[in-house]
mmCIF file of C-alpha atoms and ligand atoms in Angstrom:
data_model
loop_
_atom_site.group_PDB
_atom_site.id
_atom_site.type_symbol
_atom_site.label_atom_id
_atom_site.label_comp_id
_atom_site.label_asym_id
_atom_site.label_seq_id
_atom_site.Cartn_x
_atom_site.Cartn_y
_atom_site.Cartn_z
ATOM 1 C CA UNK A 19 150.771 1.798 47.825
ATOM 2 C CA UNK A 20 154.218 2.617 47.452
ATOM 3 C CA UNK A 21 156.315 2.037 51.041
ATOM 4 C CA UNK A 22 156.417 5.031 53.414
ATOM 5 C CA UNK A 23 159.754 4.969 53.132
ATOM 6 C CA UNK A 24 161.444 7.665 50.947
ATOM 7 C CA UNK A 25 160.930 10.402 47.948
ATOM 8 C CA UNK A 26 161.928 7.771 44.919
ATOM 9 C CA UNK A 27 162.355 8.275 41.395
ATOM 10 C CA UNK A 28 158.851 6.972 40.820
ATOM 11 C CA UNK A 29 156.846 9.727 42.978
ATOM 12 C CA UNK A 30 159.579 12.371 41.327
ATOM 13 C CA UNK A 31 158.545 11.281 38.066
ATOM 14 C CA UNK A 32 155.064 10.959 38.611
ATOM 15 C CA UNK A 33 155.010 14.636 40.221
ATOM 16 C CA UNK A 34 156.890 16.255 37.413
ATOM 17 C CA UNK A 35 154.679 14.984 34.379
ATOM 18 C CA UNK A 36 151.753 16.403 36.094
ATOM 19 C CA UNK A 37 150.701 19.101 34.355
ATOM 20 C CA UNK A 38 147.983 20.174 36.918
ATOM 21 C CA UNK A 39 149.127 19.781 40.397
ATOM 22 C CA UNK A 40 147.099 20.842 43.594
ATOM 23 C CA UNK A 41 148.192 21.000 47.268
ATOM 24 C CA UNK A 42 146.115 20.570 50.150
ATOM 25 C CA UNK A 43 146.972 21.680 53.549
ATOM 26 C CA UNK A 44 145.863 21.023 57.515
ATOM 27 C CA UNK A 45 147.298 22.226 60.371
ATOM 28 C CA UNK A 46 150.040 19.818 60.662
ATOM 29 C CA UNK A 47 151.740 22.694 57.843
ATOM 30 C CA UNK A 48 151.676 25.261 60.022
ATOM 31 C CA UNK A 49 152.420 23.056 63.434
ATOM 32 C CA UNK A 50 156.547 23.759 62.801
ATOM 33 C CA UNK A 51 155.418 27.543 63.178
ATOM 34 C CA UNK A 52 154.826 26.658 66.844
ATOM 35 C CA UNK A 53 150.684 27.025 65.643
ATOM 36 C CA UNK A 54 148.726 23.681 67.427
ATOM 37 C CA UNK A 55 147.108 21.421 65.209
ATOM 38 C CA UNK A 56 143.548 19.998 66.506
ATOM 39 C CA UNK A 57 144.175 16.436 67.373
ATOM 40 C CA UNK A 58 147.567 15.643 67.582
ATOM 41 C CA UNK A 59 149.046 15.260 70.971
ATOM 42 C CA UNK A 60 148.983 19.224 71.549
ATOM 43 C CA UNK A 61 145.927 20.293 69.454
ATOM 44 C CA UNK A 62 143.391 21.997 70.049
ATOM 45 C CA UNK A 63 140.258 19.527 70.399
ATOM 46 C CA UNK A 64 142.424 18.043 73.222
ATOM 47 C CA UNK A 65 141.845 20.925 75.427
ATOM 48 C CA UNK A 66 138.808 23.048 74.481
ATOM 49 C CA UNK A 67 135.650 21.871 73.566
ATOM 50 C CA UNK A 68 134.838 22.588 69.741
ATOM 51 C CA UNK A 69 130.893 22.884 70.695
ATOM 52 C CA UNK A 70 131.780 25.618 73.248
ATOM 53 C CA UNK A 71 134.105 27.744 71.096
ATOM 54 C CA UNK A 72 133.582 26.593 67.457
ATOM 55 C CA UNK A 73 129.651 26.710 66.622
ATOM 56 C CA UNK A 74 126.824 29.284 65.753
ATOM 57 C CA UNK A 75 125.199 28.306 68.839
ATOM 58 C CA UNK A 76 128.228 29.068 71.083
ATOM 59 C CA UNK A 77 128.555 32.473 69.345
ATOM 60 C CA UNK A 78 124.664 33.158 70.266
ATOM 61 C CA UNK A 79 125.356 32.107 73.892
ATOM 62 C CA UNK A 80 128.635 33.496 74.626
ATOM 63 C CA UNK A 81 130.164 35.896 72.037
ATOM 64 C CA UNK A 82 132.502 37.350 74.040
ATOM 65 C CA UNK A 83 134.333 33.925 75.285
ATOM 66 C CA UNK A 84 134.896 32.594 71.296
ATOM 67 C CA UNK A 85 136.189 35.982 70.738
ATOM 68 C CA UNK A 86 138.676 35.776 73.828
ATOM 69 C CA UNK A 87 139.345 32.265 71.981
ATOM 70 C CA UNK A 88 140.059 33.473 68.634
ATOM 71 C CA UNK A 89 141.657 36.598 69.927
ATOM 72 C CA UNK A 90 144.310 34.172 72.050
ATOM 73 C CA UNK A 91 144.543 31.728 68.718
ATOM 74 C CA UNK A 92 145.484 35.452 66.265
ATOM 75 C CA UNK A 93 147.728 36.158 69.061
ATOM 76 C CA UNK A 94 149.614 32.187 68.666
ATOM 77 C CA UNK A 95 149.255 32.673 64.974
ATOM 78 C CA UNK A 96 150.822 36.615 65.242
ATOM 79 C CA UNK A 97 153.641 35.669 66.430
ATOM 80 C CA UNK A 98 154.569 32.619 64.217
ATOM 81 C CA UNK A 99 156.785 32.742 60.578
ATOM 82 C CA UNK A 100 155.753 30.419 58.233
ATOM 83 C CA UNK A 101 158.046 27.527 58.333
ATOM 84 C CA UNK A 102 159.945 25.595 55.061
ATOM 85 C CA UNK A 103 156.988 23.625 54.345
ATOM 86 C CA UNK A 104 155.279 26.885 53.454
ATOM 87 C CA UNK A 105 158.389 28.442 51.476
ATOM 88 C CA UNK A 106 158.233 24.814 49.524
ATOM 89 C CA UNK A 107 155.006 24.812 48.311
ATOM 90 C CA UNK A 108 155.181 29.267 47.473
ATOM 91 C CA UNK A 109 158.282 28.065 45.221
ATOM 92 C CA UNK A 110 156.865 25.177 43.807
ATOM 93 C CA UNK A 111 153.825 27.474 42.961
ATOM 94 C CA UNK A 112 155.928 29.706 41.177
ATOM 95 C CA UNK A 113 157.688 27.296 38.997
ATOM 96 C CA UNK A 114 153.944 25.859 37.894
ATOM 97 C CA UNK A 115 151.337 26.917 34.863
ATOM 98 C CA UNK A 116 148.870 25.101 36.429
ATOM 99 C CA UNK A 117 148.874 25.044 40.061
ATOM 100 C CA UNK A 118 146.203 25.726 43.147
ATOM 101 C CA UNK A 119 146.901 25.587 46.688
ATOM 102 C CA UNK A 120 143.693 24.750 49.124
ATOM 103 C CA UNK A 121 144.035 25.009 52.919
ATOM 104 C CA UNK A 122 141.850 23.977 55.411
ATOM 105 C CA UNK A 123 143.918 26.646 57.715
ATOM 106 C CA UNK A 124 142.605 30.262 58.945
ATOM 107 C CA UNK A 125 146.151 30.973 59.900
ATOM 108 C CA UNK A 126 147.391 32.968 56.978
ATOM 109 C CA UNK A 127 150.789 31.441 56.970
ATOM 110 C CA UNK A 128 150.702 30.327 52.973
ATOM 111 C CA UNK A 129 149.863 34.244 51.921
ATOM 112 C CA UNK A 130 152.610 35.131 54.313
ATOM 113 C CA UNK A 131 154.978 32.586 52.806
ATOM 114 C CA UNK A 132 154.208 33.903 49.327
ATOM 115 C CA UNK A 133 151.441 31.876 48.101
ATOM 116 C CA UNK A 134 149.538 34.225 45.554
ATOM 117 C CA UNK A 135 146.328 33.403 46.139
ATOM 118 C CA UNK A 136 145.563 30.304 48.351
ATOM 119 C CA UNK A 137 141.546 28.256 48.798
ATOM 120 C CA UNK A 138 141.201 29.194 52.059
ATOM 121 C CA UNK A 139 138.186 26.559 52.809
ATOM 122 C CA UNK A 140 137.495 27.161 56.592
ATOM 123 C CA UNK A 141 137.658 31.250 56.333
ATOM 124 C CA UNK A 142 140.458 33.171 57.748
ATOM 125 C CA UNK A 143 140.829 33.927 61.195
ATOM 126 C CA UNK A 144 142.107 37.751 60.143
ATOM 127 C CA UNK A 145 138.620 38.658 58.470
ATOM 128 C CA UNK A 146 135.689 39.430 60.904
ATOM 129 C CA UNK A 147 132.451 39.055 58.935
ATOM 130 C CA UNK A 148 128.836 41.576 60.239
ATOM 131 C CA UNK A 149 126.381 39.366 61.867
ATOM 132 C CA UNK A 150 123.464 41.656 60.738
ATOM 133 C CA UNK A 151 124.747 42.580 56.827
ATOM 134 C CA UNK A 152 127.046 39.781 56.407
ATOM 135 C CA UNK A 153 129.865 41.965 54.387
ATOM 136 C CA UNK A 154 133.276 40.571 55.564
ATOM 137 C CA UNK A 155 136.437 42.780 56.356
ATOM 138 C CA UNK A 156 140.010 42.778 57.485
ATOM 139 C CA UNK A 157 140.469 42.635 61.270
ATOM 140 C CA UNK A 158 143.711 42.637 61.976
ATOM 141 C CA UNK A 159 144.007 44.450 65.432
ATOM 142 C CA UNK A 160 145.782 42.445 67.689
ATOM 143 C CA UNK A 161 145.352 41.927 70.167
ATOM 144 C CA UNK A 162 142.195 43.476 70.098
ATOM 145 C CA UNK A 163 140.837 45.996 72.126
ATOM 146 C CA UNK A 164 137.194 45.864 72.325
ATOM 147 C CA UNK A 165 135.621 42.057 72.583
ATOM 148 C CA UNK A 166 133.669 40.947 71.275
ATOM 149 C CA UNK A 167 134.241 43.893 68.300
ATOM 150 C CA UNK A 168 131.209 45.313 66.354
ATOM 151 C CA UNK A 169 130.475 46.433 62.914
ATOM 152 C CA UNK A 170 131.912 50.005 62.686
ATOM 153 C CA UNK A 171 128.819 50.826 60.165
ATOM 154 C CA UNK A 172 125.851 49.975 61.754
ATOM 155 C CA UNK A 173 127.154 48.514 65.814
ATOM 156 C CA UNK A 174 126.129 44.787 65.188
ATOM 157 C CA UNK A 175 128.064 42.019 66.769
ATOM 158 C CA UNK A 176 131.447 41.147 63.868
ATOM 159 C CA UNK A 177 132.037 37.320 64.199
ATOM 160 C CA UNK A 178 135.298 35.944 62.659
ATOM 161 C CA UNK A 179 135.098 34.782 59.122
ATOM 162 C CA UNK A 180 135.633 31.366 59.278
ATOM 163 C CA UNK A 181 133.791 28.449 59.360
ATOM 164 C CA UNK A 182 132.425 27.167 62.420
ATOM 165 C CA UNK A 183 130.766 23.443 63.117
ATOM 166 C CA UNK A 184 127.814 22.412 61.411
ATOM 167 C CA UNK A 185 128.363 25.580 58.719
ATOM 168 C CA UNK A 186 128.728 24.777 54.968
ATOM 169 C CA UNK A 187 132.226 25.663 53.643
ATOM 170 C CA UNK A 188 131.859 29.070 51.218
ATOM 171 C CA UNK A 189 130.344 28.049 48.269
ATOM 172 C CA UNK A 190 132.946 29.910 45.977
ATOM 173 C CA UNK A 191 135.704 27.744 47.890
ATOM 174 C CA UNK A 192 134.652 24.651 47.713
ATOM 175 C CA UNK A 193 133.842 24.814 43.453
ATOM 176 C CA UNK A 194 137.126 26.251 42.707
ATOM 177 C CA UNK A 195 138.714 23.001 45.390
ATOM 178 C CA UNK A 196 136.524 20.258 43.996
ATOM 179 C CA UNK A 197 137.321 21.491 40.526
ATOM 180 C CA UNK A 198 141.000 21.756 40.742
ATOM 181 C CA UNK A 199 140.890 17.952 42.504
ATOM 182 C CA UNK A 200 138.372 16.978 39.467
ATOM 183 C CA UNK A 201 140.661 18.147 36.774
ATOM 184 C CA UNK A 202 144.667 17.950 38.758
ATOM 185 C CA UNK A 203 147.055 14.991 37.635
ATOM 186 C CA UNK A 204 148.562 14.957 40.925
ATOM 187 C CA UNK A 205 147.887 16.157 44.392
ATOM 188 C CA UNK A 206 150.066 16.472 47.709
ATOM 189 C CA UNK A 207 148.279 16.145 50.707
ATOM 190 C CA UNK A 208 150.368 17.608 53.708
ATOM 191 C CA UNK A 209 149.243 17.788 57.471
ATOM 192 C CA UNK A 210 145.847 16.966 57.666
ATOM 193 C CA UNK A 211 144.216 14.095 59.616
ATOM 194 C CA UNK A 212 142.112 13.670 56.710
ATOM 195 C CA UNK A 213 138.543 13.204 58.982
ATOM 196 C CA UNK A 214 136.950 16.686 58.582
ATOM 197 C CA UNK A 215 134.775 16.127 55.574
ATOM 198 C CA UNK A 216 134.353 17.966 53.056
ATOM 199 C CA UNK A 217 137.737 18.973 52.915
ATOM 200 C CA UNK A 218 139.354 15.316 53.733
ATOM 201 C CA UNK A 219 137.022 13.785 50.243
ATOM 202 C CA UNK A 220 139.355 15.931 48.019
ATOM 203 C CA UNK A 221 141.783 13.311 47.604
ATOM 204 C CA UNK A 222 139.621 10.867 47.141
ATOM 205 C CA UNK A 223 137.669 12.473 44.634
ATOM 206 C CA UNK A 224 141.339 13.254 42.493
ATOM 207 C CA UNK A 225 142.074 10.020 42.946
ATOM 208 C CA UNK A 226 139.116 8.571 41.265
ATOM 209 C CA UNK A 227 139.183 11.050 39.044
ATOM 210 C CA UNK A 228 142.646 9.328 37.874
ATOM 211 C CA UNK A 229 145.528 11.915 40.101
ATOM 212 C CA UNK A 230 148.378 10.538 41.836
ATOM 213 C CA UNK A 231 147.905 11.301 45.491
ATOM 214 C CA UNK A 232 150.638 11.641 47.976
ATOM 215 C CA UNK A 233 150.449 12.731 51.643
ATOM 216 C CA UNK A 234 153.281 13.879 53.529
ATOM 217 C CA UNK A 235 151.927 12.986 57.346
ATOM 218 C CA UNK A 236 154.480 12.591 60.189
ATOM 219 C CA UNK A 237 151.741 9.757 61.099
ATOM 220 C CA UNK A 238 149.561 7.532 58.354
ATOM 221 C CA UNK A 239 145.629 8.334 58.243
ATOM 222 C CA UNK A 240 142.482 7.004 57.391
ATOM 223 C CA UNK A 241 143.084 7.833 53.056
ATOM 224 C CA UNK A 242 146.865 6.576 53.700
ATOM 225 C CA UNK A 243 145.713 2.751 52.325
ATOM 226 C CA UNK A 244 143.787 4.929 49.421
ATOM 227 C CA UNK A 245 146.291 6.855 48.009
ATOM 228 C CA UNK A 246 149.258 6.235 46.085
ATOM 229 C CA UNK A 247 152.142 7.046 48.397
ATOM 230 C CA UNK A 248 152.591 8.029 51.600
ATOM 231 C CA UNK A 249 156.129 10.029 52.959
ATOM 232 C CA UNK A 250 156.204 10.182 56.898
ATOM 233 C CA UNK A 251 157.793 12.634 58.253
ATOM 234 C CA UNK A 252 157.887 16.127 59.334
ATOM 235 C CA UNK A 253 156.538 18.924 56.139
ATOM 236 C CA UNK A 254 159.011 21.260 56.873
ATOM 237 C CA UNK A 255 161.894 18.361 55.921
ATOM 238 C CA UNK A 256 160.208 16.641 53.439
ATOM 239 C CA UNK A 257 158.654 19.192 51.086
ATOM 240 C CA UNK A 258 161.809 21.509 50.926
ATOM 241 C CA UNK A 259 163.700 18.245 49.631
ATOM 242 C CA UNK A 260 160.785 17.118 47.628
ATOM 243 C CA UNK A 261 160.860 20.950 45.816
ATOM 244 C CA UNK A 262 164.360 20.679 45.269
ATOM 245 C CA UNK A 263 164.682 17.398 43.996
ATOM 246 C CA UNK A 264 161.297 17.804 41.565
ATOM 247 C CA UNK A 265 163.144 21.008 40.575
ATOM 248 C CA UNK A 266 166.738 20.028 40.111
ATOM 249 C CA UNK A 267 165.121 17.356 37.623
ATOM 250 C CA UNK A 268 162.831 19.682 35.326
ATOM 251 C CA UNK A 269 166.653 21.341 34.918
ATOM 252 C CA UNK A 270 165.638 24.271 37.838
ATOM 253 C CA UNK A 271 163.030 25.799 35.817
ATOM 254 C CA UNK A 272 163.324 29.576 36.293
ATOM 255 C CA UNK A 273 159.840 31.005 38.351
ATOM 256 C CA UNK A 274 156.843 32.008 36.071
ATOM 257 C CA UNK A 275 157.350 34.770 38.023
ATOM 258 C CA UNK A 276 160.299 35.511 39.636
ATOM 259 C CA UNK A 277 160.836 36.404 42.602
ATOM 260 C CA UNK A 278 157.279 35.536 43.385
ATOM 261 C CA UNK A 279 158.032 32.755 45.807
ATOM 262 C CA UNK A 280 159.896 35.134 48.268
ATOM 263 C CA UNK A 281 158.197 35.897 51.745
ATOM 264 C CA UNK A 282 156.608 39.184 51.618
ATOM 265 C CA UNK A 283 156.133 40.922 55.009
ATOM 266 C CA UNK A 284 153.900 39.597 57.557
ATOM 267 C CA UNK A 285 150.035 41.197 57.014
ATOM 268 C CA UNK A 286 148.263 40.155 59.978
ATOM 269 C CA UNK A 287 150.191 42.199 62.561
HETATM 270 P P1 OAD B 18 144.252 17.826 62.578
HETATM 271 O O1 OAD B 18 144.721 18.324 63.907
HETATM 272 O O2 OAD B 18 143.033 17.004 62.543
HETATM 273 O O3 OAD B 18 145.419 17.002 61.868
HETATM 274 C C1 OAD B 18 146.733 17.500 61.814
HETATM 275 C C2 OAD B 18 147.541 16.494 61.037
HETATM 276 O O4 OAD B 18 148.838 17.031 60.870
HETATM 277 C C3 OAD B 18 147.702 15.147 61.748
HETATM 278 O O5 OAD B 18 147.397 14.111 60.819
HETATM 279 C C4 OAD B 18 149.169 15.121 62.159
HETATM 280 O O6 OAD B 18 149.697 13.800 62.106
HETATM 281 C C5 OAD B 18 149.785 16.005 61.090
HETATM 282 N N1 OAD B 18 151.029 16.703 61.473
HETATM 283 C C6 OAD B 18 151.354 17.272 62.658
HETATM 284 N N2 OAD B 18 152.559 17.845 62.592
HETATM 285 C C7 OAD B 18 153.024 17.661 61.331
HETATM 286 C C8 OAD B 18 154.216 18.038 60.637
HETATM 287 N N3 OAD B 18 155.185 18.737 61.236
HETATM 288 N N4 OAD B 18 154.349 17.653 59.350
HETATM 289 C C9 OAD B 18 153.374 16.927 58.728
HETATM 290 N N5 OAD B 18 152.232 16.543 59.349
HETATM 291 C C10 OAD B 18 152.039 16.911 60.618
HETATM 292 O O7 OAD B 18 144.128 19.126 61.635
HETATM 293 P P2 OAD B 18 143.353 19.267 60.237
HETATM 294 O O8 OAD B 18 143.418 18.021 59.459
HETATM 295 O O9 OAD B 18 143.834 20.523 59.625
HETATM 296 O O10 OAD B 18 138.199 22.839 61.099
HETATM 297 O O11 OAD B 18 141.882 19.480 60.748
HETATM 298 C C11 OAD B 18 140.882 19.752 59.820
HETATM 299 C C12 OAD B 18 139.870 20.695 60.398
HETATM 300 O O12 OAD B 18 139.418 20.208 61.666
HETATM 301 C C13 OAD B 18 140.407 22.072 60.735
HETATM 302 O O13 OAD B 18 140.453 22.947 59.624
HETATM 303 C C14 OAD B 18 139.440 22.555 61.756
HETATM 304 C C15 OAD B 18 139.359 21.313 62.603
HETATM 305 O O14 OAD B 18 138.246 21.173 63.389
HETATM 306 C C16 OAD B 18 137.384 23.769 61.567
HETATM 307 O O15 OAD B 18 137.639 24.456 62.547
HETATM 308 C C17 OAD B 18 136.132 23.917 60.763
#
């Protein structure tokens, strides 16, 4: 493993000659937006219980308090901008051929940013999906006036669309992720703790399918001593540097499709 330390010419060079590069995100991306992370001093799991508020069986027994939950999380999410580490990775995206971005976050904030069309693996906390017909749709009301909502076709109980405890990740979403981290020559790993399987395997399987892996963590984690290289520090300082200096070397290579990296207006207000 290369030392925490800095961005060196190595990782630069490494990163440029990929030809397929994937990104994977956690919370820690969006936590400069002012959104909490789940187990980091502030997150989440530290003051709710995820078996109360994140699980098919706490929707049976109490739809209306995960609704007030997720309503007071869209709310959080409403009124935060994606940060630089989300401009970073929409601009390196639109420099690259061969490029996919997976998130484990519901928050929106890479689509906002200007990431065309992001893995969202755990749902999206601005869909509400029918609990009788199972068709999915935009909710974006917030905050929202009736709780817990109901399908406006046929008056069943909506449920947000993303996934809960104990649910298997959508199907589509996980191919497309396991195939980009099959088949990418490079990955970048930013602000996950890397323990919520089957998200946190994805490095691991691009790694031993022969991709060089770096994580950009403000703290090490568990696939830190697997990878190749490991930059501490905040996202939102060390990707917009990383970018720059990846892009300054392959002599600023205009966008694939300019202007595509700029942030488009905010959707999920
Ligand atoms: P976690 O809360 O488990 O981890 C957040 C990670 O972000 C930690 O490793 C922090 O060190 C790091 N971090 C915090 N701030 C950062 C910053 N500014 N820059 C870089 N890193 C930073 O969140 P996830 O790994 O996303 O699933 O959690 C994975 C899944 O567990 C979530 O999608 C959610 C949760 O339960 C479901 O709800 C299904």
């Amino acid at each position: 493993m290369e030392p925490a330390a800095g961005i060196t010419e190595r990782l630069l060079e490494r990163l440029s000659r990929a030809r397929r590069l994937v990104v994977l995100t956690g919370s820690g991306v969006s936590h400069e937006s002012g959104v909490p992370t789940f187990r980091g001093r502030d997150g989440l799991w530290k003051k709710y219980r995820a078996e109360e508020l994140a699980t098919r069986q706490a929707f049976e027994f109490d739809p209306e308090l995960v609704w007030r939950w997720y309503d007071y999380r869209r709310q959080l999410i409403a009124e935060a901008a994606p940060n630089p580490a989300h401009e970073a990775i929409a601009r390196l995206e639109s420099h690259r051929e061969h490029f996919d971005l997976v998130t484990q976050n519901v928050d929106g904030l890479h689509s906002r940013a200007g990431s065309r069309s992001p893995i969202e693996l755990h749902g999206n906390i601005w869909r509400a999906r029918c609990t009788r017909e199972g068709l999915t749709k935009e909710l974006k009301e917030n905050p929202l006036r009736d709780i817990p909502p109901r399908c406006h076709k046929c008056g069943a109980l909506l449920r947000p669309d993303v996934v809960w405890f104990g649910e298997p990740l959508p199907p589509s979403a996980y191919e497309r992720a396991d195939t980009a981290a099959r088949t990418c020559d490079a990955m970048l790993v930013v602000g996950t703790s890397a323990m919520v399987r089957p998200a946190a395997s994805l490095p691991l399987i691009a790694k031993h399918n022969g991709a060089y892996v770096v994580e950009i963590n403000v703290s090490l984690t568990p696939i830190s001593v697997l990878i190749d290289a490991s930059l501490v520090g905040r996202a939102g300082e060390i990707l917009p540097e990383l970018v720059d200096r990846l892009l300054d070397r392959e002599g600023g290579r205009k966008p694939l499709i300019p202007g595509s990296s700029e942030k488009t207006e905010s959707p999920s207000r």
